[in-house]
Amino acid sequence: MTRLLPPLLLTTLLLAAWEVACRVLHVPPYFLPPPSAVAMALVDRAPILAASAAATFWMALQALIVAGLLGGGLALAVSLSRPAERAVRPLAVALQVTPVVAIAPLVLIWTGLDHADRAVVALAAAVAFFPLFSGVLTGLRSADPDLERLFDLYGASPVQRLARLRLPAALPFVLEGLRVAAGLAVIGAVVAEFVSGSGATQGLAWRLLEAGNRLRTADMLAALVCLMAMGLALNAVVGILERLARAAR
C-alpha cells in the first residue's frame, strides 16, 4: 500500500483535473472526452474490448516466447565464442534498428495474407528480440572475474562454467531484458496489427482504427486504457518473477 498510494493519488488528481477542464472549457467530446465518458465506453464495450484485448495479449505472449527462445538461445550459443559474438551482434543490432513498418509488408507476404496473426506475432517477436538477446549476453559476460579464474584453476568445462557460474550471474540482466521485451511485445503487436490493416486479428489496434474512423474518441481512449492495463500487468508479472528469483538466491 505504501508503494501504491502515491501513484493512485497522482492518477486520481490528474483524472479529476481532466474531468473539470473538459466540463469548464466545454471541450467537444470528439476532440477530448472527459474520463467519465471513457469509463462509460469501457463499460458499454466491455465484451468487445475484452475479446480484442485477449487477442492482442495472446499474440504478444506468443511473440515474447518466440523472442525469448530465439534471443536467449542465440545469446547462450554465441557467449561460448568471442568470434561468434562479434559476428552475430551487428546483425542483432541491425534487426533492432529496422522499423517494423518497413518490414511488415514483406512479413505479410511471407506468412500469407490469410494468416495476419502469424505476421503480427513475427513482427512483435522481432521488436522484442534484441532486449532479450542483449540482456542474456550481457548477463553471461558479467560473472565475477575472480570466480572465472577459479573455474579456470579447476579446469571447468564450458558447459559447467555456463551452468554453474554465468547463468546465475545473468539472471538479473535476463529479468530486466524480459521486462523491457514484455512492453515491446505489446507495442510490436499493436503496430503490426495497424500495418496489416485487414482486421483479421480483431485485436485492440483494430478497435482503435475502427473508433478513429468514426470519430469515437471515447472508444479510442477506452482501448488505450486496455493496452496500458495489459502492459502494467505484464510488467507486474515480471516484477513478481524478479522477486521470486531474488528470494531463491
mmCIF file of N, CA and C in Angstrom, residues 135-199:
data_model
loop_
_atom_site.group_PDB
_atom_site.id
_atom_site.type_symbol
_atom_site.label_atom_id
_atom_site.label_comp_id
_atom_site.label_asym_id
_atom_site.label_seq_id
_atom_site.Cartn_x
_atom_site.Cartn_y
_atom_site.Cartn_z
ATOM 1 N N GLY A 135 20.235 -8.659 -23.077
ATOM 2 C CA GLY A 135 20.226 -8.887 -21.634
ATOM 3 C C GLY A 135 20.894 -10.189 -21.252
ATOM 4 N N VAL A 136 20.576 -11.254 -21.986
ATOM 5 C CA VAL A 136 21.185 -12.551 -21.681
ATOM 6 C C VAL A 136 22.689 -12.516 -21.945
ATOM 7 N N LEU A 137 23.087 -11.944 -23.079
ATOM 8 C CA LEU A 137 24.505 -11.925 -23.426
ATOM 9 C C LEU A 137 25.300 -11.066 -22.448
ATOM 10 N N THR A 138 24.776 -9.899 -22.093
ATOM 11 C CA THR A 138 25.465 -9.037 -21.126
ATOM 12 C C THR A 138 25.558 -9.716 -19.766
ATOM 13 N N GLY A 139 24.473 -10.383 -19.374
ATOM 14 C CA GLY A 139 24.499 -11.076 -18.089
ATOM 15 C C GLY A 139 25.499 -12.206 -18.056
ATOM 16 N N LEU A 140 25.607 -12.947 -19.150
ATOM 17 C CA LEU A 140 26.571 -14.047 -19.196
ATOM 18 C C LEU A 140 28.010 -13.550 -19.143
ATOM 19 N N ARG A 141 28.216 -12.312 -19.589
ATOM 20 C CA ARG A 141 29.565 -11.739 -19.547
ATOM 21 C C ARG A 141 29.853 -10.990 -18.247
ATOM 22 N N SER A 142 28.894 -10.987 -17.325
ATOM 23 C CA SER A 142 29.047 -10.177 -16.106
ATOM 24 C C SER A 142 29.505 -10.983 -14.896
ATOM 25 N N ALA A 143 29.880 -12.219 -15.100
ATOM 26 C CA ALA A 143 30.311 -13.049 -13.971
ATOM 27 C C ALA A 143 31.581 -12.469 -13.321
ATOM 28 N N ASP A 144 31.730 -12.715 -12.054
ATOM 29 C CA ASP A 144 32.884 -12.226 -11.295
ATOM 30 C C ASP A 144 34.182 -12.774 -11.897
ATOM 31 N N PRO A 145 35.135 -11.890 -12.273
ATOM 32 C CA PRO A 145 36.407 -12.370 -12.851
ATOM 33 C C PRO A 145 37.179 -13.306 -11.929
ATOM 34 N N ASP A 146 37.092 -13.065 -10.622
ATOM 35 C CA ASP A 146 37.787 -13.958 -9.689
ATOM 36 C C ASP A 146 37.203 -15.371 -9.748
ATOM 37 N N LEU A 147 35.888 -15.450 -9.855
ATOM 38 C CA LEU A 147 35.261 -16.767 -9.978
ATOM 39 C C LEU A 147 35.590 -17.404 -11.326
ATOM 40 N N GLU A 148 35.711 -16.575 -12.361
ATOM 41 C CA GLU A 148 36.123 -17.107 -13.669
ATOM 42 C C GLU A 148 37.502 -17.760 -13.565
ATOM 43 N N ARG A 149 38.414 -17.077 -12.874
ATOM 44 C CA ARG A 149 39.765 -17.636 -12.705
ATOM 45 C C ARG A 149 39.736 -18.897 -11.847
ATOM 46 N N LEU A 150 38.839 -18.938 -10.857
ATOM 47 C CA LEU A 150 38.709 -20.136 -10.030
ATOM 48 C C LEU A 150 38.230 -21.320 -10.870
ATOM 49 N N PHE A 151 37.280 -21.074 -11.764
ATOM 50 C CA PHE A 151 36.812 -22.144 -12.648
ATOM 51 C C PHE A 151 37.928 -22.581 -13.596
ATOM 52 N N ASP A 152 38.775 -21.610 -14.027
ATOM 53 C CA ASP A 152 39.928 -21.982 -14.853
ATOM 54 C C ASP A 152 40.881 -22.880 -14.069
ATOM 55 N N LEU A 153 41.078 -22.534 -12.793
ATOM 56 C CA LEU A 153 42.004 -23.292 -11.959
ATOM 57 C C LEU A 153 41.567 -24.744 -11.813
ATOM 58 N N TYR A 154 40.261 -24.956 -11.686
ATOM 59 C CA TYR A 154 39.743 -26.309 -11.513
ATOM 60 C C TYR A 154 39.441 -26.999 -12.838
ATOM 61 N N GLY A 155 39.761 -26.333 -13.941
ATOM 62 C CA GLY A 155 39.588 -26.952 -15.248
ATOM 63 C C GLY A 155 38.144 -27.223 -15.618
ATOM 64 N N ALA A 156 37.264 -26.291 -15.291
ATOM 65 C CA ALA A 156 35.842 -26.475 -15.594
ATOM 66 C C ALA A 156 35.614 -26.435 -17.100
ATOM 67 N N SER A 157 34.695 -27.239 -17.557
ATOM 68 C CA SER A 157 34.349 -27.243 -18.980
ATOM 69 C C SER A 157 33.462 -26.031 -19.298
ATOM 70 N N PRO A 158 33.331 -25.657 -20.573
ATOM 71 C CA PRO A 158 32.464 -24.525 -20.925
ATOM 72 C C PRO A 158 31.031 -24.706 -20.461
ATOM 73 N N VAL A 159 30.513 -25.929 -20.526
ATOM 74 C CA VAL A 159 29.134 -26.173 -20.093
ATOM 75 C C VAL A 159 29.014 -26.013 -18.577
ATOM 76 N N GLN A 160 29.999 -26.519 -17.824
ATOM 77 C CA GLN A 160 29.982 -26.345 -16.373
ATOM 78 C C GLN A 160 30.077 -24.872 -15.989
ATOM 79 N N ARG A 161 30.944 -24.147 -16.675
ATOM 80 C CA ARG A 161 31.089 -22.714 -16.410
ATOM 81 C C ARG A 161 29.770 -21.989 -16.691
ATOM 82 N N LEU A 162 29.111 -22.370 -17.783
ATOM 83 C CA LEU A 162 27.860 -21.729 -18.166
ATOM 84 C C LEU A 162 26.756 -22.017 -17.157
ATOM 85 N N ALA A 163 26.624 -23.287 -16.754
ATOM 86 C CA ALA A 163 25.514 -23.683 -15.887
ATOM 87 C C ALA A 163 25.701 -23.223 -14.444
ATOM 88 N N ARG A 164 26.952 -23.256 -13.943
ATOM 89 C CA ARG A 164 27.168 -23.022 -12.520
ATOM 90 C C ARG A 164 27.642 -21.608 -12.180
ATOM 91 N N LEU A 165 28.108 -20.875 -13.167
ATOM 92 C CA LEU A 165 28.621 -19.535 -12.884
ATOM 93 C C LEU A 165 27.884 -18.461 -13.675
ATOM 94 N N ARG A 166 27.872 -18.585 -14.985
ATOM 95 C CA ARG A 166 27.376 -17.482 -15.813
ATOM 96 C C ARG A 166 25.862 -17.351 -15.808
ATOM 97 N N LEU A 167 25.142 -18.460 -15.824
ATOM 98 C CA LEU A 167 23.677 -18.359 -15.815
ATOM 99 C C LEU A 167 23.151 -17.733 -14.522
ATOM 100 N N PRO A 168 23.627 -18.144 -13.340
ATOM 101 C CA PRO A 168 23.171 -17.444 -12.122
ATOM 102 C C PRO A 168 23.533 -15.963 -12.114
ATOM 103 N N ALA A 169 24.717 -15.625 -12.632
ATOM 104 C CA ALA A 169 25.113 -14.214 -12.673
ATOM 105 C C ALA A 169 24.266 -13.426 -13.662
ATOM 106 N N ALA A 170 23.757 -14.095 -14.700
ATOM 107 C CA ALA A 170 22.999 -13.404 -15.748
ATOM 108 C C ALA A 170 21.551 -13.180 -15.378
ATOM 109 N N LEU A 171 21.060 -13.802 -14.326
ATOM 110 C CA LEU A 171 19.630 -13.757 -14.026
ATOM 111 C C LEU A 171 19.068 -12.339 -13.886
ATOM 112 N N PRO A 172 19.705 -11.416 -13.142
ATOM 113 C CA PRO A 172 19.140 -10.056 -13.069
ATOM 114 C C PRO A 172 19.062 -9.370 -14.431
ATOM 115 N N PHE A 173 20.058 -9.576 -15.270
ATOM 116 C CA PHE A 173 20.050 -8.971 -16.603
ATOM 117 C C PHE A 173 18.957 -9.588 -17.472
ATOM 118 N N VAL A 174 18.743 -10.887 -17.326
ATOM 119 C CA VAL A 174 17.706 -11.571 -18.101
ATOM 120 C C VAL A 174 16.330 -11.026 -17.724
ATOM 121 N N LEU A 175 16.108 -10.854 -16.428
ATOM 122 C CA LEU A 175 14.813 -10.355 -15.973
ATOM 123 C C LEU A 175 14.583 -8.913 -16.422
ATOM 124 N N GLU A 176 15.636 -8.102 -16.410
ATOM 125 C CA GLU A 176 15.490 -6.727 -16.893
ATOM 126 C C GLU A 176 15.211 -6.710 -18.390
ATOM 127 N N GLY A 177 15.899 -7.567 -19.136
ATOM 128 C CA GLY A 177 15.607 -7.668 -20.558
ATOM 129 C C GLY A 177 14.196 -8.149 -20.811
ATOM 130 N N LEU A 178 13.727 -9.082 -19.981
ATOM 131 C CA LEU A 178 12.357 -9.579 -20.114
ATOM 132 C C LEU A 178 11.348 -8.485 -19.819
ATOM 133 N N ARG A 179 11.640 -7.627 -18.847
ATOM 134 C CA ARG A 179 10.741 -6.520 -18.518
ATOM 135 C C ARG A 179 10.591 -5.574 -19.714
ATOM 136 N N VAL A 180 11.722 -5.241 -20.330
ATOM 137 C CA VAL A 180 11.681 -4.359 -21.497
ATOM 138 C C VAL A 180 10.987 -5.042 -22.675
ATOM 139 N N ALA A 181 11.334 -6.314 -22.892
ATOM 140 C CA ALA A 181 10.774 -7.042 -24.035
ATOM 141 C C ALA A 181 9.275 -7.248 -23.899
ATOM 142 N N ALA A 182 8.770 -7.391 -22.679
ATOM 143 C CA ALA A 182 7.326 -7.581 -22.493
ATOM 144 C C ALA A 182 6.556 -6.365 -22.980
ATOM 145 N N GLY A 183 7.037 -5.169 -22.625
ATOM 146 C CA GLY A 183 6.381 -3.964 -23.130
ATOM 147 C C GLY A 183 6.516 -3.817 -24.633
ATOM 148 N N LEU A 184 7.692 -4.131 -25.153
ATOM 149 C CA LEU A 184 7.908 -4.019 -26.590
ATOM 150 C C LEU A 184 7.081 -5.026 -27.376
ATOM 151 N N ALA A 185 6.815 -6.193 -26.790
ATOM 152 C CA ALA A 185 5.987 -7.182 -27.478
ATOM 153 C C ALA A 185 4.566 -6.673 -27.671
ATOM 154 N N VAL A 186 4.037 -6.000 -26.654
ATOM 155 C CA VAL A 186 2.699 -5.414 -26.787
ATOM 156 C C VAL A 186 2.709 -4.312 -27.835
ATOM 157 N N ILE A 187 3.726 -3.442 -27.767
ATOM 158 C CA ILE A 187 3.828 -2.362 -28.755
ATOM 159 C C ILE A 187 3.972 -2.931 -30.160
ATOM 160 N N GLY A 188 4.840 -3.926 -30.302
ATOM 161 C CA GLY A 188 5.040 -4.533 -31.610
ATOM 162 C C GLY A 188 3.785 -5.175 -32.149
ATOM 163 N N ALA A 189 3.006 -5.838 -31.281
ATOM 164 C CA ALA A 189 1.764 -6.468 -31.735
ATOM 165 C C ALA A 189 0.770 -5.429 -32.218
ATOM 166 N N VAL A 190 0.673 -4.311 -31.510
ATOM 167 C CA VAL A 190 -0.269 -3.260 -31.910
ATOM 168 C C VAL A 190 0.171 -2.618 -33.220
ATOM 169 N N VAL A 191 1.458 -2.276 -33.321
ATOM 170 C CA VAL A 191 1.957 -1.648 -34.549
ATOM 171 C C VAL A 191 1.802 -2.596 -35.739
ATOM 172 N N ALA A 192 2.114 -3.868 -35.530
ATOM 173 C CA ALA A 192 1.989 -4.838 -36.616
ATOM 174 C C ALA A 192 0.542 -4.990 -37.057
ATOM 175 N N GLU A 193 -0.374 -4.940 -36.111
ATOM 176 C CA GLU A 193 -1.786 -5.042 -36.482
ATOM 177 C C GLU A 193 -2.242 -3.798 -37.230
ATOM 178 N N PHE A 194 -1.731 -2.631 -36.824
ATOM 179 C CA PHE A 194 -2.014 -1.405 -37.571
ATOM 180 C C PHE A 194 -1.568 -1.547 -39.023
ATOM 181 N N VAL A 195 -0.365 -2.068 -39.197
ATOM 182 C CA VAL A 195 0.207 -2.159 -40.544
ATOM 183 C C VAL A 195 -0.545 -3.174 -41.386
ATOM 184 N N SER A 196 -0.943 -4.306 -40.772
ATOM 185 C CA SER A 196 -1.667 -5.318 -41.545
ATOM 186 C C SER A 196 -2.981 -4.773 -42.071
ATOM 187 N N GLY A 197 -3.693 -4.018 -41.218
ATOM 188 C CA GLY A 197 -4.866 -3.286 -41.660
ATOM 189 C C GLY A 197 -6.026 -4.123 -42.160
ATOM 190 N N SER A 198 -5.964 -5.439 -41.988
ATOM 191 C CA SER A 198 -7.022 -6.288 -42.526
ATOM 192 C C SER A 198 -8.163 -6.515 -41.543
ATOM 193 N N GLY A 199 -7.891 -6.315 -40.267
ATOM 194 C CA GLY A 199 -8.909 -6.586 -39.265
ATOM 195 C C GLY A 199 -9.097 -8.054 -38.974
#
